[in-house]
mmCIF file of C-alpha atoms in Angstrom:
data_model
loop_
_atom_site.group_PDB
_atom_site.id
_atom_site.type_symbol
_atom_site.label_atom_id
_atom_site.label_comp_id
_atom_site.label_asym_id
_atom_site.label_seq_id
_atom_site.Cartn_x
_atom_site.Cartn_y
_atom_site.Cartn_z
ATOM 1 C CA TRP A 263 2.702 20.542 -15.146
ATOM 2 C CA ALA A 264 -0.203 22.856 -14.444
ATOM 3 C CA TYR A 265 0.429 26.193 -16.059
ATOM 4 C CA ALA A 266 -1.199 29.502 -15.270
ATOM 5 C CA PRO A 267 -2.189 32.060 -17.937
ATOM 6 C CA CYS A 268 0.721 32.959 -20.171
ATOM 7 C CA ARG A 269 0.704 34.850 -23.402
ATOM 8 C CA LEU A 270 3.089 34.019 -26.196
ATOM 9 C CA THR A 271 4.360 36.394 -28.837
ATOM 10 C CA PRO A 272 3.402 35.485 -32.409
ATOM 11 C CA GLN A 273 7.011 34.458 -33.060
ATOM 12 C CA VAL A 274 7.063 32.052 -30.124
ATOM 13 C CA ARG A 275 3.569 30.837 -30.859
ATOM 14 C CA SER A 276 4.591 29.901 -34.399
ATOM 15 C CA ASP A 277 7.033 27.437 -32.859
ATOM 16 C CA SER A 278 4.350 25.776 -30.740
ATOM 17 C CA ARG A 279 5.420 22.257 -31.705
ATOM 18 C CA MET A 280 8.927 22.900 -30.392
ATOM 19 C CA LEU A 281 7.439 24.459 -27.259
ATOM 20 C CA ARG A 282 5.304 21.396 -26.608
ATOM 21 C CA ARG A 283 8.308 19.126 -26.974
ATOM 22 C CA GLN A 284 10.368 21.305 -24.650
ATOM 23 C CA LEU A 285 7.768 21.562 -21.913
ATOM 24 C CA GLY A 286 6.157 18.167 -22.361
ATOM 25 C CA CYS A 287 2.698 19.664 -22.199
ATOM 26 C CA VAL A 288 -0.301 20.379 -24.375
ATOM 27 C CA VAL A 289 -0.767 23.993 -25.410
ATOM 28 C CA GLN A 290 -4.385 25.006 -25.391
ATOM 29 C CA ALA A 291 -5.347 26.980 -28.492
ATOM 30 C CA PRO A 292 -6.245 30.563 -27.503
ATOM 31 C CA ARG A 293 -9.665 31.982 -28.264
ATOM 32 C CA HIS A 294 -8.178 35.346 -29.118
ATOM 33 C CA ARG A 295 -5.005 36.387 -30.857
ATOM 34 C CA CYS A 296 -2.266 37.170 -28.282
ATOM 35 C CA ARG A 297 0.398 39.862 -28.359
ATOM 36 C CA THR A 298 2.746 39.110 -25.459
ATOM 37 C CA PRO A 299 3.808 36.174 -23.283
ATOM 38 C CA ALA A 300 1.428 36.866 -20.403
ATOM 39 C CA ALA A 301 -2.087 35.967 -21.539
ATOM 40 C CA ARG A 302 -2.082 32.524 -23.050
ATOM 41 C CA THR A 303 -3.037 29.485 -20.980
ATOM 42 C CA LEU A 304 -0.768 26.456 -20.980
ATOM 43 C CA ARG A 305 -2.205 23.323 -19.490
ATOM 44 C CA GLY A 306 -0.789 19.842 -19.183
ATOM 45 C CA SER A 307 -0.504 16.788 -17.028
ATOM 46 C CA SER A 308 0.643 16.978 -13.427
ATOM 47 C CA ALA A 309 3.813 15.080 -14.304
ATOM 48 C CA ALA A 310 6.914 17.054 -15.224
ATOM 49 C CA PRO A 311 9.005 16.080 -18.256
ATOM 50 C CA VAL A 312 11.589 13.396 -17.562
ATOM 51 C CA GLY A 313 14.636 14.845 -15.838
ATOM 52 C CA ARG A 314 12.956 18.114 -14.828
ATOM 53 C CA PRO A 315 11.438 18.850 -11.399
ATOM 54 C CA ALA A 316 7.776 19.758 -11.127
ATOM 55 C CA ALA A 317 7.051 23.435 -11.677
ATOM 56 C CA THR A 318 6.841 25.452 -8.461
ATOM 57 C CA THR A 319 7.178 29.089 -9.506
ATOM 58 C CA ILE A 320 6.276 31.339 -12.408
ATOM 59 C CA VAL A 321 8.397 34.469 -12.808
ATOM 60 C CA PHE A 322 7.142 37.461 -14.789
ATOM 61 C CA ASP A 323 9.139 40.240 -16.377
ATOM 62 C CA LYS A 324 7.447 43.653 -15.999
ATOM 63 C CA ASP A 325 7.937 45.978 -18.979
ATOM 64 C CA GLY A 326 6.480 44.461 -22.128
ATOM 65 C CA THR A 327 5.097 41.445 -20.278
ATOM 66 C CA LEU A 328 2.805 42.770 -17.551
ATOM 67 C CA LEU A 329 2.538 46.362 -18.773
ATOM 68 C CA ASP A 330 2.639 48.226 -22.094
ATOM 69 C CA ALA A 331 6.183 49.606 -22.058
ATOM 70 C CA HIS A 332 5.683 51.690 -25.199
ATOM 71 C CA ALA A 333 2.683 53.552 -23.763
ATOM 72 C CA LEU A 334 4.392 54.126 -20.410
ATOM 73 C CA TRP A 335 7.972 54.961 -21.333
ATOM 74 C CA GLY A 336 7.633 56.323 -24.885
ATOM 75 C CA PRO A 337 6.292 59.776 -23.912
ATOM 76 C CA ILE A 338 8.730 59.968 -20.990
ATOM 77 C CA VAL A 339 11.779 59.200 -23.136
ATOM 78 C CA ARG A 340 10.663 61.578 -25.872
ATOM 79 C CA GLY A 341 10.081 64.350 -23.351
ATOM 80 C CA ALA A 342 13.418 63.789 -21.595
ATOM 81 C CA CYS A 343 15.327 63.659 -24.877
ATOM 82 C CA SER A 344 13.712 66.895 -26.089
ATOM 83 C CA LEU A 345 15.370 68.719 -23.194
ATOM 84 C CA MET A 346 18.834 67.378 -23.968
ATOM 85 C CA PRO A 347 21.411 69.310 -26.033
ATOM 86 C CA GLU A 348 21.922 66.140 -28.088
ATOM 87 C CA TYR A 349 18.236 65.889 -29.027
ATOM 88 C CA ASP A 350 18.378 63.980 -32.295
ATOM 89 C CA GLU A 351 17.901 60.523 -33.764
ATOM 90 C CA ALA A 352 21.343 59.459 -32.515
ATOM 91 C CA LEU A 353 20.163 59.806 -28.900
ATOM 92 C CA PHE A 354 16.976 57.907 -29.696
ATOM 93 C CA CYS A 355 19.083 55.201 -31.328
ATOM 94 C CA LEU A 356 21.254 54.856 -28.215
ATOM 95 C CA LEU A 357 18.168 54.242 -26.122
ATOM 96 C CA GLY A 358 16.493 51.967 -28.663
ATOM 97 C CA PHE A 359 13.584 54.351 -29.256
ATOM 98 C CA ASP A 360 11.976 55.004 -32.632
ATOM 99 C CA GLY A 361 11.002 58.661 -32.730
ATOM 100 C CA THR A 362 8.743 58.131 -35.722
ATOM 101 C CA THR A 363 6.584 55.361 -34.309
ATOM 102 C CA GLY A 364 7.009 56.219 -30.642
ATOM 103 C CA ARG A 365 7.891 52.606 -29.916
ATOM 104 C CA PHE A 366 10.990 50.857 -28.650
ATOM 105 C CA THR A 367 12.999 48.291 -30.562
ATOM 106 C CA PRO A 368 13.000 44.676 -29.287
ATOM 107 C CA THR A 369 16.538 45.162 -27.931
ATOM 108 C CA ALA A 370 16.087 48.718 -26.611
ATOM 109 C CA PRO A 371 18.666 49.290 -23.846
ATOM 110 C CA PHE A 372 16.274 51.656 -22.076
ATOM 111 C CA LEU A 373 13.818 48.798 -21.557
ATOM 112 C CA ILE A 374 15.921 45.690 -21.101
ATOM 113 C CA GLU A 375 18.974 47.056 -19.279
ATOM 114 C CA THR A 376 19.201 48.413 -15.738
ATOM 115 C CA ASN A 377 19.223 52.174 -15.205
ATOM 116 C CA SER A 378 22.863 51.862 -14.180
ATOM 117 C CA ALA A 379 23.726 50.185 -17.490
ATOM 118 C CA VAL A 380 21.846 52.847 -19.474
ATOM 119 C CA HIS A 381 23.672 55.503 -17.475
ATOM 120 C CA SER A 382 27.028 53.973 -18.442
ATOM 121 C CA LEU A 383 25.949 53.634 -22.078
ATOM 122 C CA LEU A 384 25.057 57.318 -22.308
ATOM 123 C CA ARG A 385 28.238 58.444 -20.591
ATOM 124 C CA THR A 386 30.359 56.348 -22.947
ATOM 125 C CA ALA A 387 28.627 58.066 -25.873
ATOM 126 C CA GLY A 388 29.404 61.495 -24.442
ATOM 127 C CA VAL A 389 25.878 62.212 -23.216
ATOM 128 C CA ASP A 390 25.277 63.794 -19.804
ATOM 129 C CA ALA A 391 23.566 60.776 -18.265
ATOM 130 C CA ASP A 392 22.810 62.502 -14.957
ATOM 131 C CA GLN A 393 20.999 65.272 -16.806
ATOM 132 C CA PHE A 394 19.045 62.780 -18.899
ATOM 133 C CA PHE A 395 17.776 60.850 -15.876
ATOM 134 C CA GLU A 396 16.919 64.122 -14.129
ATOM 135 C CA HIS A 397 14.720 64.940 -17.115
ATOM 136 C CA VAL A 398 13.199 61.450 -16.986
ATOM 137 C CA GLN A 399 12.278 61.932 -13.323
ATOM 138 C CA ALA A 400 10.829 65.372 -14.086
ATOM 139 C CA GLN A 401 8.407 64.128 -16.754
ATOM 140 C CA PRO A 402 4.701 64.121 -15.887
ATOM 141 C CA PRO A 403 3.700 60.779 -14.386
ATOM 142 C CA THR A 404 2.106 58.421 -16.885
ATOM 143 C CA PRO A 405 -0.243 55.699 -15.589
ATOM 144 C CA ALA A 406 1.031 52.241 -16.466
ATOM 145 C CA THR A 407 -1.247 50.372 -18.854
ATOM 146 C CA PRO A 408 -1.417 46.681 -17.906
ATOM 147 C CA ILE A 409 -1.411 44.218 -20.771
ATOM 148 C CA VAL A 410 -3.456 41.695 -18.812
ATOM 149 C CA ASP A 411 -5.642 41.641 -15.715
ATOM 150 C CA THR A 412 -2.716 41.344 -13.308
ATOM 151 C CA GLN A 413 -4.834 40.374 -10.319
ATOM 152 C CA ALA A 414 -6.577 37.598 -12.236
ATOM 153 C CA LEU A 415 -3.262 36.422 -13.685
ATOM 154 C CA PHE A 416 -1.586 36.105 -10.295
ATOM 155 C CA ALA A 417 -4.677 34.477 -8.776
ATOM 156 C CA ARG A 418 -4.892 31.888 -11.536
ATOM 157 C CA CYS A 419 -1.211 31.057 -11.208
ATOM 158 C CA ARG A 420 -1.634 30.470 -7.489
ATOM 159 C CA ALA A 421 -4.787 28.437 -8.035
ATOM 160 C CA ALA A 422 -2.622 26.168 -10.209
ATOM 161 C CA GLY A 423 -0.282 25.660 -7.251
ATOM 162 C CA LEU A 424 2.453 28.000 -8.465
ATOM 163 C CA ARG A 425 4.184 30.738 -6.566
ATOM 164 C CA VAL A 426 4.461 34.066 -8.374
ATOM 165 C CA ALA A 427 7.588 36.209 -8.657
ATOM 166 C CA VAL A 428 8.508 39.332 -10.613
ATOM 167 C CA LEU A 429 11.950 39.877 -12.100
ATOM 168 C CA SER A 430 12.573 43.302 -13.648
ATOM 169 C CA SER A 431 15.559 45.343 -14.789
ATOM 170 C CA ASP A 432 13.739 48.466 -13.628
ATOM 171 C CA ASP A 433 14.437 50.077 -10.250
ATOM 172 C CA ARG A 434 12.511 48.783 -7.238
ATOM 173 C CA GLU A 435 10.624 52.042 -6.673
ATOM 174 C CA SER A 436 9.135 51.910 -10.169
ATOM 175 C CA VAL A 437 8.317 48.207 -9.982
ATOM 176 C CA GLN A 438 6.630 48.540 -6.609
ATOM 177 C CA ALA A 439 4.596 51.505 -7.889
ATOM 178 C CA PHE A 440 3.205 49.330 -10.680
ATOM 179 C CA LEU A 441 2.438 46.445 -8.323
ATOM 180 C CA ALA A 442 0.689 48.851 -5.945
ATOM 181 C CA GLN A 443 -1.327 50.265 -8.840
ATOM 182 C CA GLU A 444 -2.422 46.746 -9.756
ATOM 183 C CA GLU A 445 -2.977 45.832 -6.080
ATOM 184 C CA VAL A 446 -0.940 42.652 -6.314
ATOM 185 C CA GLU A 447 1.952 41.325 -4.276
ATOM 186 C CA PRO A 448 4.339 38.681 -5.632
ATOM 187 C CA ASP A 449 5.826 36.008 -3.433
ATOM 188 C CA ALA A 450 9.283 37.273 -4.387
ATOM 189 C CA LEU A 451 10.623 40.324 -6.194
ATOM 190 C CA HIS A 452 13.962 41.103 -7.842
ATOM 191 C CA CYS A 453 14.722 44.529 -9.333
ATOM 192 C CA GLY A 454 17.559 46.046 -11.295
ATOM 193 C CA ASP A 455 18.946 48.067 -8.395
ATOM 194 C CA ASP A 456 18.893 45.249 -5.831
ATOM 195 C CA GLY A 457 22.596 44.558 -6.300
ATOM 196 C CA ARG A 458 22.145 40.824 -6.851
ATOM 197 C CA GLY A 459 22.828 40.621 -10.561
ATOM 198 C CA HIS A 460 20.680 41.489 -13.531
ATOM 199 C CA LYS A 461 19.435 39.994 -16.788
ATOM 200 C CA PRO A 462 20.684 38.466 -19.085
ATOM 201 C CA SER A 463 22.822 36.877 -16.353
ATOM 202 C CA ALA A 464 21.279 33.956 -14.476
ATOM 203 C CA GLU A 465 22.125 35.619 -11.148
ATOM 204 C CA PRO A 466 18.779 37.335 -10.462
ATOM 205 C CA LEU A 467 16.785 34.184 -11.163
ATOM 206 C CA LEU A 468 19.108 32.171 -8.950
ATOM 207 C CA ALA A 469 18.619 34.808 -6.249
ATOM 208 C CA LEU A 470 14.833 34.465 -6.542
ATOM 209 C CA ALA A 471 15.137 30.683 -6.300
ATOM 210 C CA ALA A 472 17.160 31.083 -3.106
ATOM 211 C CA ASP A 473 14.601 33.542 -1.681
ATOM 212 C CA LEU A 474 11.781 31.085 -2.312
ATOM 213 C CA GLY A 475 13.715 27.960 -1.379
ATOM 214 C CA VAL A 476 13.068 26.278 -4.739
ATOM 215 C CA THR A 477 15.336 24.812 -7.395
ATOM 216 C CA PRO A 478 15.918 26.981 -10.507
ATOM 217 C CA GLY A 479 14.861 24.060 -12.687
ATOM 218 C CA SER A 480 11.355 24.252 -11.213
ATOM 219 C CA MET A 481 10.886 27.871 -12.321
ATOM 220 C CA ILE A 482 9.217 29.230 -15.456
ATOM 221 C CA MET A 483 10.432 32.627 -16.698
ATOM 222 C CA VAL A 484 7.877 34.551 -18.769
ATOM 223 C CA GLY A 485 9.227 37.549 -20.664
ATOM 224 C CA ASP A 486 9.376 39.408 -23.943
ATOM 225 C CA SER A 487 13.099 39.786 -24.673
ATOM 226 C CA THR A 488 16.190 37.692 -25.298
ATOM 227 C CA HIS A 489 17.473 38.913 -21.917
ATOM 228 C CA ASP A 490 14.595 37.042 -20.261
ATOM 229 C CA VAL A 491 15.314 33.902 -22.270
ATOM 230 C CA ASP A 492 19.063 34.015 -21.615
ATOM 231 C CA CYS A 493 18.495 34.567 -17.899
ATOM 232 C CA ALA A 494 16.142 31.594 -17.679
ATOM 233 C CA LEU A 495 18.239 29.182 -19.697
ATOM 234 C CA GLY A 496 21.403 30.204 -17.864
ATOM 235 C CA ALA A 497 19.753 29.317 -14.561
ATOM 236 C CA GLY A 498 18.348 26.038 -15.874
ATOM 237 C CA ALA A 499 14.757 27.294 -15.817
ATOM 238 C CA VAL A 500 12.087 27.103 -18.502
ATOM 239 C CA ALA A 501 11.820 30.180 -20.762
ATOM 240 C CA VAL A 502 8.473 31.273 -22.226
#
């Protein structure tokens, strides 16, 4: 397989031997220490591992993989919560936000779930979810900080013969705003409000495979959460 730039979290990178066995490729040692799955280059032979089709498509998550979710959403969530009657640590906890550090937990519902799921979560806890999302929309716009050079990343993937897709739990309007900011266009896009399933289910990845006319087993899902991994493995794709 020819892999485009991918960055691995330290936890994943520490299991590089297992990764090499799983993918049947050689992992090139990075020159710089990496923080997320989107900036480390994987290179290998053109032959796929036995029993797996050749790679055709690389699928990127957005928040935490292509952009710095803490820098983008932290101030927005803090500002929205400060306007709520229930402004306290319990509300932060529901959303998976650490008010002390200004960062989200690895399993933060606000980042890894769809807006609809977060809405239901808040309502179940007795929080006025409509009011919360109104406050979110009213926050001053914060420019998204890309983790990598998105244009170079997409170009290198395509130069390796891979199609590029984006799979996000965020709403389409927000995802498209980030892609427009970065001046990139994926070959396929699936968002949380598309109505075709959402992570951690395999449904959205299967939908992307159908859109592109490829087999799920030929796809590589690059993300930063267990939702991304579960989605990929459920569809029979490779998870990075």
